[in-house]
């Protein structure tokens, strides 16, 4: 059913009533939004509100595609074809290339190949064969107004990505409405094709997408998903947050991100901090994450502004443990004391703290506003922030993870943060359909008028803002592959009809505001980090050791489309110590991320449809590329398990751990809620396609047998799956209030087995996913292992 924009400036009470929705009883149930952004229609008894308007048709019709045949033009590059003929793409990558620069092309009538050429460096590749003929058919309808343009050059910088990859657009830039409509219909049909060769080659075109359009798209998507009430709640939160940001009384502001920081939280903190400083130079703005920032983001402008809180509890714990170890006769105690003394020095380094006077026992700073960003649960924040939350005038909360209030139940006591009050004050803005929190932060900063002031008055902060935001957006969308967080119910919609927040388009919009300091060339050359790799022992460098140990920890279950990789704590610790001999700044987080982003995990996650079979893999890199074929190739589940803490080690809280811990990272294709369900089994959470969890127990390792109870009773796999699936569905249902959710949730407990029966972590994951697959079967039943 078509949604038609209403003609008046606002949705009036009378207009809303006119669609005969029995749920609309009061004028307060109606949202006031400018015309051409909202449409109303009746679907049975439900009022459907859609914020659409000009977002439906970008300025140009276009499609993005992978450039094929690139290795032919990378002579001399690692990973390039041995019969590479030239280094044209290498030279292009090293030049001052720009997103959007035009590419020439030639068409061979005999081979049906479209060869793409850079005007300066020559041939760089071809249009994928699966879509070349479709492209030429279109181009021939108006040859002067279809153009190819370069949109990205990536890879080829580290040994993780030895081959340079390139993407391009085909766009229609003419004014013929019929040609434009035909072009967009053709592009949509390619994006929605059932031919895997086609869909693996193309993706939605990403026009420049402003922060204002992101906000309008939020209203559009949430209106369709959750109705008028959710839209009104989001709009109220945006307006209230903007009002507080603009209030001149709020002169002292603290911006926070989550522990174990990823690119999104780092980007959010840098972006919000830079926008506030750039728009309001008279304000005091501090930025903090109570954790080390991974080396991956060490080159992002603005990262130097993020400092830690003074964590008195951690300092006291370190001192207590040092005193205890000094009485020990254990030979290992001396090394632990050395480690703890370094930790104590780091925790009390005033140059690294945003409130250094607290080291000397002085009162913590008081802030008018504390802004917490991209923090999914209380467990991802720090108790060191408690005095700042408790003394804050007000607290703002912005996130894109599903808000599960049960996971914040003890936050007021532990953190000083009252999520319920923040929600009541309309200062909690959570939009879980958006793929990166940096997009929401950008929309809020723009709505508050900060971006205009910042770009006009502060080039330094503008650079930091753009660098932070594009870093977070690019990393949290896996290189712009994810355009929205889909609900499982949307997974089987045609791709062109799915939500699209144009994350790459928003990044392009922001980068175009600068004079080229931050662009995709900068992203390619700076947003990466790999461990040093000089061999020190056993003729194996740290990075090569990661690959070898990742292979040892790999398990594959083709019958259910599951791949698991696990790594022990002692393995990561040994690699860390070897890496530190070459780079003193390497952290355990960098080692963890090296495993998580290794070729092994990449192969387990990727659709293997076009993976070339290697019958005789010899090198570790060749073995890492080995994968499997399955009935679930479009929705494969990949799990990374890391034993990131053992008893007696110094944990991330600067304490000597009394338990072992295994962390889980779940990824799936998004056609089911597999990742979120598996995370729920282990007490974690996240999105349908990306989630995580931690499990702590004495003596826990990958061979430990575990017993799972549901509501106090030992449960089998089907009961565990049903309980976890129930909890996910209840948590994500915005129509159920918090108290009712608590009553509907199943209690899932995991205990160490006393009699040797039960399941290991891998077995538990495998059995639960088997039940999920049985409930949501694949379209085909054949599978086979394949190199």
Coordinates of C-alpha atoms in Angstrom, one line a residue, residues 98-440:
X98 CA 39.5 11.2 -4.7
X99 CA 36.2 9.5 -4.0
X100 CA 34.0 10.4 -7.0
X101 CA 36.7 10.9 -9.6
X102 CA 35.6 9.9 -13.1
X103 CA 36.7 6.7 -14.7
X104 CA 36.8 6.0 -18.5
X105 CA 35.7 2.7 -20.0
X106 CA 35.9 0.6 -23.1
X107 CA 33.5 -2.1 -24.1
X108 CA 34.5 -5.3 -26.1
X109 CA 31.5 -6.5 -28.1
X110 CA 33.1 -9.9 -28.5
X111 CA 33.9 -10.7 -24.9
X112 CA 31.2 -8.4 -23.4
X113 CA 33.8 -7.0 -21.0
X114 CA 33.7 -3.4 -19.7
X115 CA 37.3 -2.3 -18.9
X116 CA 37.6 0.6 -16.5
X117 CA 40.5 3.1 -16.9
X118 CA 41.9 5.8 -14.8
X119 CA 42.6 8.8 -17.1
X120 CA 46.2 9.1 -15.7
X121 CA 47.2 5.5 -14.8
X122 CA 45.3 3.4 -17.3
X123 CA 43.4 0.1 -16.8
X124 CA 42.6 -0.7 -13.2
X125 CA 40.1 -3.6 -13.7
X126 CA 36.7 -4.5 -15.1
X127 CA 33.0 -4.4 -14.4
X128 CA 32.0 -7.9 -12.9
X129 CA 30.9 -10.1 -15.8
X130 CA 27.6 -10.9 -14.0
X131 CA 26.4 -7.3 -14.5
X132 CA 28.4 -6.0 -17.4
X133 CA 25.8 -6.6 -20.1
X134 CA 23.1 -5.1 -17.9
X135 CA 25.2 -2.0 -17.5
X136 CA 25.9 -1.6 -21.2
X137 CA 22.2 -2.0 -22.0
X138 CA 21.5 0.9 -19.8
X139 CA 24.4 3.0 -20.9
X140 CA 23.2 2.7 -24.5
X141 CA 19.9 4.4 -23.7
X142 CA 21.7 7.7 -22.9
X143 CA 25.5 7.3 -23.4
X144 CA 26.3 10.9 -22.6
X145 CA 24.7 10.8 -19.1
X146 CA 25.9 7.5 -17.6
X147 CA 29.2 7.7 -15.9
X148 CA 31.6 5.5 -14.0
X149 CA 33.3 6.9 -10.9
X150 CA 35.8 5.6 -8.4
X151 CA 34.3 5.4 -4.9
X152 CA 36.9 3.6 -2.8
X153 CA 40.4 2.0 -2.8
X154 CA 41.1 -0.3 0.2
X155 CA 43.4 -3.0 1.3
X156 CA 47.0 -3.5 0.1
X157 CA 48.4 -1.7 3.2
X158 CA 49.0 -4.6 5.6
X159 CA 49.7 -8.3 5.3
X160 CA 46.2 -8.9 6.5
X161 CA 45.0 -7.2 3.3
X162 CA 47.8 -7.7 0.8
X163 CA 45.6 -7.1 -2.3
X164 CA 44.3 -3.7 -3.2
X165 CA 40.5 -3.7 -3.7
X166 CA 38.5 -1.0 -5.5
X167 CA 34.9 -0.1 -5.8
X168 CA 33.2 2.1 -8.3
X169 CA 29.7 3.6 -9.1
X170 CA 27.7 3.6 -12.2
X171 CA 25.4 6.7 -12.1
X172 CA 22.9 8.3 -14.3
X173 CA 23.3 12.1 -14.1
X174 CA 21.0 13.2 -16.9
X175 CA 17.5 14.9 -16.7
X176 CA 15.4 12.4 -18.6
X177 CA 12.9 11.1 -16.0
X178 CA 12.0 8.0 -18.0
X179 CA 15.7 7.0 -18.4
X180 CA 16.3 7.7 -14.7
X181 CA 13.4 5.6 -13.6
X182 CA 14.4 2.7 -15.9
X183 CA 18.0 3.0 -14.6
X184 CA 16.9 2.8 -10.9
X185 CA 14.6 -0.1 -11.6
X186 CA 17.4 -2.0 -13.3
X187 CA 19.8 -1.2 -10.5
X188 CA 17.2 -2.4 -7.9
X189 CA 16.6 -5.6 -9.8
X190 CA 20.4 -6.3 -9.7
X191 CA 20.6 -5.6 -6.0
X192 CA 17.6 -7.9 -5.4
X193 CA 18.7 -10.6 -7.8
X194 CA 18.5 -14.2 -6.8
X195 CA 21.7 -14.9 -8.6
X196 CA 24.5 -14.9 -6.0
X197 CA 27.1 -13.9 -8.7
X198 CA 25.1 -10.7 -9.2
X199 CA 24.3 -9.8 -5.6
X200 CA 27.9 -10.5 -4.5
X201 CA 29.1 -7.9 -7.1
X202 CA 26.8 -5.0 -6.4
X203 CA 25.4 -2.9 -3.5
X204 CA 23.2 0.1 -3.0
X205 CA 24.6 3.4 -4.3
X206 CA 25.6 5.8 -1.5
X207 CA 24.7 9.4 -2.4
X208 CA 26.0 12.1 0.0
X209 CA 23.7 11.8 2.9
X210 CA 23.4 14.7 5.4
X211 CA 22.9 14.4 9.2
X212 CA 19.5 15.9 8.7
X213 CA 18.6 13.1 6.3
X214 CA 19.9 10.5 8.8
X215 CA 17.5 11.9 11.4
X216 CA 14.6 11.9 8.9
X217 CA 15.5 8.3 8.0
X218 CA 15.3 7.4 11.7
X219 CA 11.8 8.7 11.9
X220 CA 11.0 6.8 8.7
X221 CA 12.3 3.4 9.7
X222 CA 11.1 3.6 13.3
X223 CA 7.7 4.7 12.2
X224 CA 7.4 1.7 10.0
X225 CA 8.8 -0.7 12.6
X226 CA 7.3 0.5 15.8
X227 CA 4.6 3.1 15.0
X228 CA 3.8 6.6 16.1
X229 CA 4.5 6.1 19.8
X230 CA 8.1 5.2 19.2
X231 CA 8.6 8.1 16.7
X232 CA 7.2 10.5 19.3
X233 CA 9.5 9.2 22.0
X234 CA 12.6 9.5 19.7
X235 CA 11.6 13.0 18.6
X236 CA 11.0 14.1 22.2
X237 CA 14.4 12.7 23.2
X238 CA 16.2 14.5 20.4
X239 CA 14.5 17.8 21.2
X240 CA 15.2 17.5 24.9
X241 CA 18.9 16.5 24.4
X242 CA 19.4 19.4 21.9
X243 CA 17.9 21.8 24.4
X244 CA 20.3 20.7 27.1
X245 CA 23.3 20.9 24.8
X246 CA 22.3 24.4 23.7
X247 CA 21.6 25.6 27.3
X248 CA 24.4 28.1 28.2
X249 CA 24.2 27.0 31.8
X250 CA 25.7 23.7 30.9
X251 CA 29.3 24.9 30.8
X252 CA 31.1 21.8 32.1
X253 CA 30.5 18.6 30.2
X254 CA 32.0 15.1 30.4
X255 CA 31.7 12.7 27.4
X256 CA 32.0 9.0 28.0
X257 CA 32.3 5.8 26.0
X258 CA 32.3 2.1 26.9
X259 CA 35.2 0.0 28.1
X260 CA 36.9 -2.4 25.7
X261 CA 36.5 0.4 23.2
X262 CA 35.8 -0.3 19.5
X263 CA 35.9 2.2 16.7
X264 CA 32.3 3.3 17.2
X265 CA 32.7 4.3 20.8
X266 CA 36.0 6.0 20.2
X267 CA 34.5 7.8 17.2
X268 CA 31.4 8.9 19.2
X269 CA 33.5 10.3 22.0
X270 CA 35.9 12.1 19.7
X271 CA 33.0 13.4 17.6
X272 CA 30.8 14.7 20.4
X273 CA 33.8 16.3 22.2
X274 CA 35.0 18.0 19.0
X275 CA 31.6 19.3 18.1
X276 CA 31.0 20.8 21.6
X277 CA 34.5 22.4 21.7
X278 CA 34.1 23.7 18.1
X279 CA 30.7 25.2 18.7
X280 CA 31.2 26.4 22.3
X281 CA 34.8 27.3 22.9
X282 CA 33.9 28.9 26.3
X283 CA 32.8 25.5 27.7
X284 CA 35.0 22.9 29.5
X285 CA 34.6 19.5 27.8
X286 CA 36.4 16.4 29.0
X287 CA 36.4 13.0 27.2
X288 CA 37.0 9.7 28.9
X289 CA 37.1 5.9 28.4
X290 CA 38.2 3.8 31.3
X291 CA 40.4 1.5 29.3
X292 CA 43.3 1.5 26.9
X293 CA 42.5 2.7 23.3
X294 CA 43.5 0.0 20.8
X295 CA 46.5 0.9 18.6
X296 CA 44.1 0.6 15.6
X297 CA 42.9 4.1 16.4
X298 CA 46.2 5.7 17.5
X299 CA 46.4 7.8 14.4
X300 CA 42.8 9.2 14.6
X301 CA 43.0 13.0 15.3
X302 CA 41.3 13.6 18.7
X303 CA 42.2 10.3 20.3
X304 CA 44.7 12.2 22.4
X305 CA 41.8 14.0 24.0
X306 CA 40.4 10.8 25.5
X307 CA 41.7 10.3 29.0
X308 CA 40.9 7.9 31.9
X309 CA 39.3 8.5 35.3
X310 CA 41.3 8.0 38.4
X311 CA 40.2 4.6 39.5
X312 CA 40.8 4.6 43.3
X313 CA 39.4 1.1 43.7
X314 CA 41.7 -0.3 41.1
X315 CA 44.7 1.5 42.7
X316 CA 43.9 0.2 46.1
X317 CA 43.5 -3.3 44.7
X318 CA 46.9 -3.2 43.0
X319 CA 48.6 -1.9 46.2
X320 CA 46.9 -4.6 48.3
X321 CA 48.0 -7.3 45.9
X322 CA 51.5 -6.0 45.8
X323 CA 51.7 -6.2 49.6
X324 CA 50.3 -9.7 49.6
X325 CA 52.7 -10.9 46.9
X326 CA 55.7 -9.4 48.7
X327 CA 55.0 -12.0 51.5
X328 CA 54.9 -14.8 49.1
X329 CA 57.8 -17.3 48.5
X330 CA 56.4 -18.4 45.1
X331 CA 59.0 -17.7 42.4
X332 CA 56.2 -16.3 40.1
X333 CA 55.4 -13.6 42.7
X334 CA 58.4 -11.4 41.7
X335 CA 57.2 -11.2 38.1
X336 CA 53.6 -10.4 39.2
X337 CA 54.9 -7.6 41.5
X338 CA 56.8 -6.2 38.5
X339 CA 53.6 -6.3 36.4
X340 CA 51.5 -4.7 39.2
X341 CA 54.0 -1.9 39.8
X342 CA 53.8 -1.0 36.1
X343 CA 50.0 -1.1 36.4
X344 CA 50.2 1.2 39.4
X345 CA 52.4 3.7 37.6
X346 CA 50.0 3.7 34.7
X347 CA 46.9 4.2 36.8
X348 CA 48.4 7.2 38.7
X349 CA 49.9 9.0 35.7
X350 CA 48.3 12.4 36.0
X351 CA 49.0 13.3 32.4
X352 CA 46.7 10.4 31.3
X353 CA 43.8 11.4 33.6
X354 CA 41.0 14.0 32.9
X355 CA 40.6 14.8 36.6
X356 CA 44.2 14.4 38.0
X357 CA 43.5 16.1 41.3
X358 CA 41.6 13.1 42.5
X359 CA 44.9 11.3 42.7
X360 CA 45.7 13.5 45.7
X361 CA 42.4 12.8 47.3
X362 CA 40.6 16.0 46.2
X363 CA 36.9 15.9 45.3
X364 CA 35.9 14.8 41.9
X365 CA 35.0 17.5 39.3
X366 CA 31.3 18.3 39.0
X367 CA 29.8 18.5 35.6
X368 CA 26.6 20.1 34.4
X369 CA 26.2 17.4 31.8
X370 CA 27.5 13.9 31.5
X371 CA 26.9 12.4 28.0
X372 CA 27.3 8.6 27.8
X373 CA 27.6 7.2 24.3
X374 CA 27.4 3.7 22.7
X375 CA 27.3 1.8 26.0
X376 CA 25.0 -1.2 25.7
X377 CA 25.1 -2.4 29.3
X378 CA 26.3 -1.3 32.8
X379 CA 29.0 -3.9 32.6
X380 CA 30.6 -2.0 29.7
X381 CA 31.0 1.2 31.9
X382 CA 33.2 1.8 34.9
X383 CA 32.6 2.4 38.6
X384 CA 35.3 5.0 38.5
X385 CA 32.7 7.3 36.8
X386 CA 30.3 7.0 39.8
X387 CA 31.0 10.4 41.4
X388 CA 30.6 12.1 38.1
X389 CA 27.2 10.5 37.4
X390 CA 26.1 11.2 41.0
X391 CA 27.1 14.9 40.9
X392 CA 26.0 15.6 37.4
X393 CA 23.3 18.1 36.8
X394 CA 21.8 15.9 34.1
X395 CA 22.9 12.8 32.2
X396 CA 22.3 12.2 28.4
X397 CA 22.4 8.7 27.0
X398 CA 22.7 8.0 23.2
X399 CA 23.1 4.4 21.8
X400 CA 22.2 2.1 19.0
X401 CA 22.2 -1.2 20.9
X402 CA 18.8 -2.5 21.9
X403 CA 17.9 -1.0 25.3
X404 CA 17.4 -3.8 27.8
X405 CA 16.6 -2.1 31.1
X406 CA 17.2 -5.3 33.0
X407 CA 20.8 -5.0 32.1
X408 CA 20.9 -1.6 33.8
X409 CA 19.1 -2.8 36.9
X410 CA 21.9 -2.2 39.4
X411 CA 23.5 0.7 37.5
X412 CA 22.3 3.3 39.9
X413 CA 23.9 1.5 42.8
X414 CA 27.2 0.6 41.0
X415 CA 27.7 3.4 38.6
X416 CA 25.5 6.2 40.0
X417 CA 23.7 6.2 36.7
X418 CA 19.9 6.0 36.8
X419 CA 18.7 4.8 33.4
X420 CA 15.0 5.1 34.5
X421 CA 15.4 8.8 35.4
X422 CA 17.3 9.5 32.2
X423 CA 14.4 8.0 30.3
X424 CA 11.8 9.9 32.3
X425 CA 13.7 13.1 31.6
X426 CA 13.6 12.3 27.9
X427 CA 17.3 12.3 27.7
X428 CA 17.8 8.7 26.5
X429 CA 18.0 8.4 22.8
X430 CA 18.2 4.8 21.6
X431 CA 17.7 3.8 18.0
X432 CA 18.7 0.2 17.4
X433 CA 18.0 0.2 13.7
X434 CA 21.0 2.5 13.0
X435 CA 24.2 0.5 12.2
X436 CA 26.6 2.9 14.0
X437 CA 26.1 5.1 17.0
X438 CA 28.3 7.7 15.3
X439 CA 25.4 8.3 12.9
X440 CA 23.0 9.2 15.7

